[in-house]
XYZ file of N, CA and C in Angstrom:
327
model
N 16.762 -12.284 -11.627
C 15.438 -12.384 -11.052
C 14.556 -12.245 -12.036
N 13.348 -13.276 -12.350
C 12.025 -13.096 -13.095
C 11.352 -12.389 -12.058
N 10.623 -11.355 -12.334
C 9.482 -10.845 -11.577
C 8.872 -10.005 -12.640
N 7.458 -10.099 -12.017
C 6.782 -9.242 -12.817
C 6.224 -7.965 -13.170
N 6.308 -7.023 -13.350
C 5.806 -5.318 -13.191
C 3.970 -5.303 -12.000
N 3.909 -4.611 -11.814
C 3.196 -4.397 -10.554
C 1.167 -4.598 -12.166
N 1.978 -3.576 -12.755
C 0.515 -3.818 -13.685
C 0.360 -5.140 -14.014
N 0.914 -5.868 -14.605
C 1.271 -7.421 -14.783
C 0.597 -8.079 -13.657
N 0.056 -7.891 -12.329
C 0.056 -8.972 -10.955
C -1.102 -8.285 -10.871
N -2.169 -9.149 -10.637
C -3.225 -8.877 -9.548
C -2.826 -8.801 -8.125
N -2.946 -7.810 -7.599
C -2.157 -7.748 -5.886
C -3.699 -7.742 -5.359
N -2.842 -8.762 -4.371
C -3.549 -9.658 -2.807
C -3.152 -8.589 -1.890
N -4.495 -8.081 -1.235
C -4.573 -8.027 -0.031
C -4.260 -8.784 0.549
N -4.323 -8.900 2.342
C -4.541 -10.000 3.252
C -4.338 -8.986 4.743
N -4.406 -9.302 5.934
C -4.395 -8.501 6.818
C -3.199 -8.206 7.564
N -2.081 -8.815 7.023
C -0.957 -8.430 7.739
C -0.429 -6.956 7.200
N -0.912 -7.142 6.022
C -0.670 -5.735 4.802
C -1.335 -4.649 5.064
N -2.716 -4.981 5.287
C -3.128 -3.339 5.871
C -3.195 -2.896 6.960
N -2.917 -3.285 7.927
C -2.098 -3.303 8.811
C -0.983 -2.446 9.378
N 0.048 -3.138 8.403
C 1.761 -2.769 8.446
C 1.044 -1.512 7.280
N 0.282 -1.064 6.111
C 0.357 0.027 5.336
C -0.865 1.107 6.160
N -1.477 1.149 6.672
C -2.837 1.673 7.183
C -2.613 1.941 8.443
N -2.098 1.156 9.400
C -1.785 1.416 10.897
C -3.157 0.725 11.311
N -3.976 -0.075 11.031
C -5.215 -0.441 11.745
C -4.995 -1.680 11.448
N -6.008 -2.440 12.334
C -5.803 -3.710 12.603
C -7.449 -4.258 11.895
N -7.758 -5.323 10.733
C -8.779 -4.891 10.641
C -9.214 -6.434 11.101
N -10.810 -6.069 12.074
C -11.209 -7.637 12.917
C -12.387 -8.039 12.262
N -13.171 -7.953 10.925
C -13.944 -8.539 10.802
C -14.190 -8.528 8.940
N -14.749 -9.660 8.753
C -15.166 -9.711 7.339
C -15.098 -7.588 6.480
N -16.583 -7.555 6.536
C -16.293 -6.377 6.405
C -15.100 -5.465 5.884
N -15.241 -5.270 7.533
C -14.000 -3.940 7.438
C -12.398 -4.391 6.738
N -12.035 -5.514 6.788
C -11.487 -5.867 6.195
C -11.818 -5.736 4.073
N -12.796 -6.300 3.762
C -13.069 -5.640 2.374
C -13.209 -4.141 1.943
N -13.517 -3.544 3.214
C -13.138 -2.126 3.124
C -12.156 -1.319 3.088
N -11.084 -1.682 3.529
C -10.211 -1.530 3.698
C -9.191 -1.932 2.455
N -9.156 -3.475 1.739
C -8.606 -4.181 0.870
C -9.234 -3.395 -0.169
N -10.723 -2.662 -0.384
C -11.041 -1.579 -1.731
C -10.115 0.070 -1.912
N -10.221 0.398 -0.039
C -9.538 1.608 -0.632
C -7.887 1.519 -0.538
N -7.209 0.730 0.083
C -5.906 0.794 -0.811
C -5.783 0.253 -1.764
N -6.683 -0.410 -2.134
C -6.435 -0.695 -3.603
C -6.673 0.506 -4.707
N -7.586 1.319 -3.912
C -7.479 2.600 -4.822
C -6.722 4.061 -4.701
N -6.107 3.622 -3.356
C -5.045 4.718 -2.816
C -3.431 3.963 -3.779
N -3.847 2.695 -3.278
C -2.237 2.590 -4.365
C -2.491 3.034 -6.109
N -3.422 3.147 -6.581
C -3.753 2.947 -8.080
C -3.839 4.688 -8.096
N -4.255 5.234 -7.221
C -4.704 6.954 -7.832
C -3.504 7.337 -7.256
N -3.250 7.599 -6.012
C -2.485 8.079 -5.365
C -1.013 8.324 -5.251
N -0.719 6.832 -5.676
C 0.786 6.840 -5.636
C 1.221 7.265 -6.842
N 3.157 6.803 -6.664
C 3.417 7.532 -8.767
C 3.730 6.002 -8.979
N 3.954 6.199 -10.111
C 4.396 4.534 -10.696
C 5.111 3.530 -10.503
N 6.279 4.939 -10.065
C 7.408 3.907 -9.129
C 7.357 3.454 -7.622
N 6.690 4.132 -6.935
C 5.706 4.377 -5.724
C 5.012 2.840 -5.580
N 4.129 2.635 -7.299
C 3.548 1.024 -6.557
C 4.607 0.227 -7.172
N 5.077 0.743 -7.535
C 6.483 -0.998 -8.156
C 7.295 -1.418 -6.858
N 7.486 -0.666 -6.263
C 8.533 -0.513 -4.609
C 7.624 -1.396 -4.324
N 6.389 -0.691 -3.253
C 5.663 -1.520 -2.505
C 5.227 -3.154 -3.341
N 4.827 -2.903 -4.583
C 4.649 -4.330 -5.085
C 5.126 -5.237 -4.910
N 6.646 -4.761 -4.645
C 7.857 -5.695 -4.783
C 8.710 -5.954 -3.222
N 8.034 -5.283 -2.787
C 8.266 -5.230 -0.992
C 7.192 -5.970 -0.666
N 6.346 -5.496 -0.569
C 5.384 -6.681 -0.421
C 4.922 -7.964 -0.567
N 4.571 -7.782 -1.734
C 4.140 -9.153 -2.811
C 5.297 -10.032 -2.872
N 6.058 -9.071 -3.594
C 7.594 -9.977 -3.828
C 7.926 -10.332 -2.551
N 7.862 -10.054 -2.002
C 8.412 -9.767 -0.106
C 10.459 -9.497 -0.034
N 10.571 -9.010 -1.411
C 11.832 -8.380 -1.324
C 12.030 -7.453 -0.247
N 13.652 -7.591 0.376
C 14.142 -6.880 0.808
C 14.647 -5.137 0.147
N 15.384 -4.512 1.414
C 15.638 -2.521 0.274
C 16.682 -3.101 -0.566
N 17.893 -4.228 -0.380
C 19.013 -4.114 -0.964
C 18.651 -5.034 -2.139
N 17.340 -5.989 -2.315
C 17.021 -6.697 -3.301
C 16.339 -5.663 -4.336
N 15.581 -4.726 -3.714
C 15.094 -4.110 -4.681
C 16.084 -3.300 -5.122
N 16.905 -3.046 -4.830
C 17.856 -1.958 -5.146
C 19.103 -2.552 -6.506
N 19.081 -3.856 -6.220
C 20.135 -4.700 -7.051
C 18.991 -5.090 -8.055
N 17.492 -4.876 -7.928
C 16.862 -5.284 -9.230
C 16.753 -4.138 -10.220
N 16.413 -2.761 -9.691
C 16.329 -2.171 -10.317
C 17.545 -1.143 -10.390
N 18.502 -1.613 -10.176
C 20.130 -1.032 -10.005
C 19.763 0.979 -9.554
N 18.943 0.924 -7.652
C 19.012 2.221 -7.591
C 19.851 1.968 -6.335
N 20.086 3.378 -5.894
C 20.596 2.901 -4.394
C 19.596 2.742 -3.378
N 20.184 1.979 -2.527
C 19.101 1.131 -1.354
C 18.565 2.406 -0.507
N 19.663 4.131 -0.132
C 18.275 4.926 0.110
C 17.301 5.455 -0.370
N 17.836 5.206 -1.767
C 16.445 5.471 -2.728
C 15.336 5.043 -2.456
N 15.777 3.819 -2.865
C 14.590 2.325 -2.308
C 13.800 3.003 -0.612
N 14.811 2.849 0.004
C 13.995 3.305 1.046
C 13.590 4.752 1.540
N 13.849 5.282 1.042
C 13.067 6.920 1.025
C 11.237 6.417 0.760
N 11.665 5.714 -1.239
C 10.291 6.006 -1.565
C 9.336 5.106 -1.144
N 10.009 4.304 -0.472
C 8.582 3.502 0.693
C 8.358 3.934 1.332
N 9.312 4.601 2.266
C 9.061 5.724 3.295
C 7.699 6.552 3.217
N 7.875 7.371 1.975
C 7.325 8.961 1.434
C 5.779 7.909 0.379
N 5.958 6.393 0.237
C 4.474 5.884 -0.227
C 3.521 5.011 0.672
N 4.184 5.269 1.783
C 3.421 4.083 3.408
C 2.790 5.581 3.889
N 3.565 6.429 4.164
C 2.826 8.135 4.257
C 1.732 8.557 3.654
N 1.839 8.479 2.317
C 0.797 9.136 1.334
C 0.032 7.859 1.686
N 0.074 7.108 1.279
C -1.043 5.729 1.704
C -2.014 5.727 3.085
N -1.068 5.539 4.041
C -1.717 6.240 5.799
C -2.360 6.954 5.595
N -2.048 8.803 5.343
C -2.489 9.457 4.996
C -3.731 9.717 4.234
N -3.664 9.171 3.422
C -5.123 8.816 1.965
C -6.205 8.041 2.945
N -5.654 6.929 3.020
C -6.457 6.299 4.214
C -7.245 6.972 5.214
N -6.147 7.231 6.123
C -7.457 8.113 7.506
C -8.365 9.129 6.877
N -7.527 10.063 5.753
C -8.591 10.932 5.171
C -10.027 10.134 4.691
N -9.973 8.615 3.920
C -10.898 7.863 3.804
C -12.286 7.624 4.742
N -11.029 6.784 5.781
C -12.072 6.447 6.678
C -12.319 7.673 7.861
N -11.669 8.525 7.941
C -12.589 9.639 9.360
C -13.945 10.218 8.182
N -13.861 10.032 6.703
C -15.139 10.551 6.265
C -15.968 9.342 6.035
N -16.144 8.116 6.265
C -16.638 7.025 6.359
C -17.384 7.211 7.596
N -16.299 7.260 8.530
C -16.656 7.425 9.662
C -18.258 8.667 10.522
N -17.604 9.658 10.129
C -18.273 11.195 9.842
C -19.690 11.258 9.493
N -19.837 9.789 7.912
C -20.395 9.672 7.049
C -21.830 8.901 8.273
N -21.026 8.027 8.433
C -22.154 7.021 9.100
C -22.531 7.165 10.286
N -22.027 8.508 11.354
C -22.455 9.707 12.326
C -23.764 10.398 11.964
N -23.731 10.858 10.773
C -24.605 11.701 10.364
C -25.597 10.683 9.909
N -25.703 10.034 9.616
C -26.553 8.928 9.224
C -26.922 7.918 10.510
N -27.115 8.162 11.743
C -27.474 6.662 12.671
C -27.912 8.373 13.979
């Protein structure tokens, strides 16, 4: 399996990925762009290199847990657990970020 490492590939974001990782559907272009930037920042700054790699393989290479486990020579439960922790970290970080933005917008109005 010839896959590029996360650092070698630019991550492309789409609405289904944003909804899956954040729990929030994006309905307009501005919201989607804001969510993309926030998601990219969270992935780069808040996740470990292993979590970033697994997020990339799962969402961008569209591999399932078993395929990732075989590729990385890890146990499937390790993959599942690490992906769950990464998703939780993304979810929490983005909710903090968007709560802050929402509060700031309400203060300005």
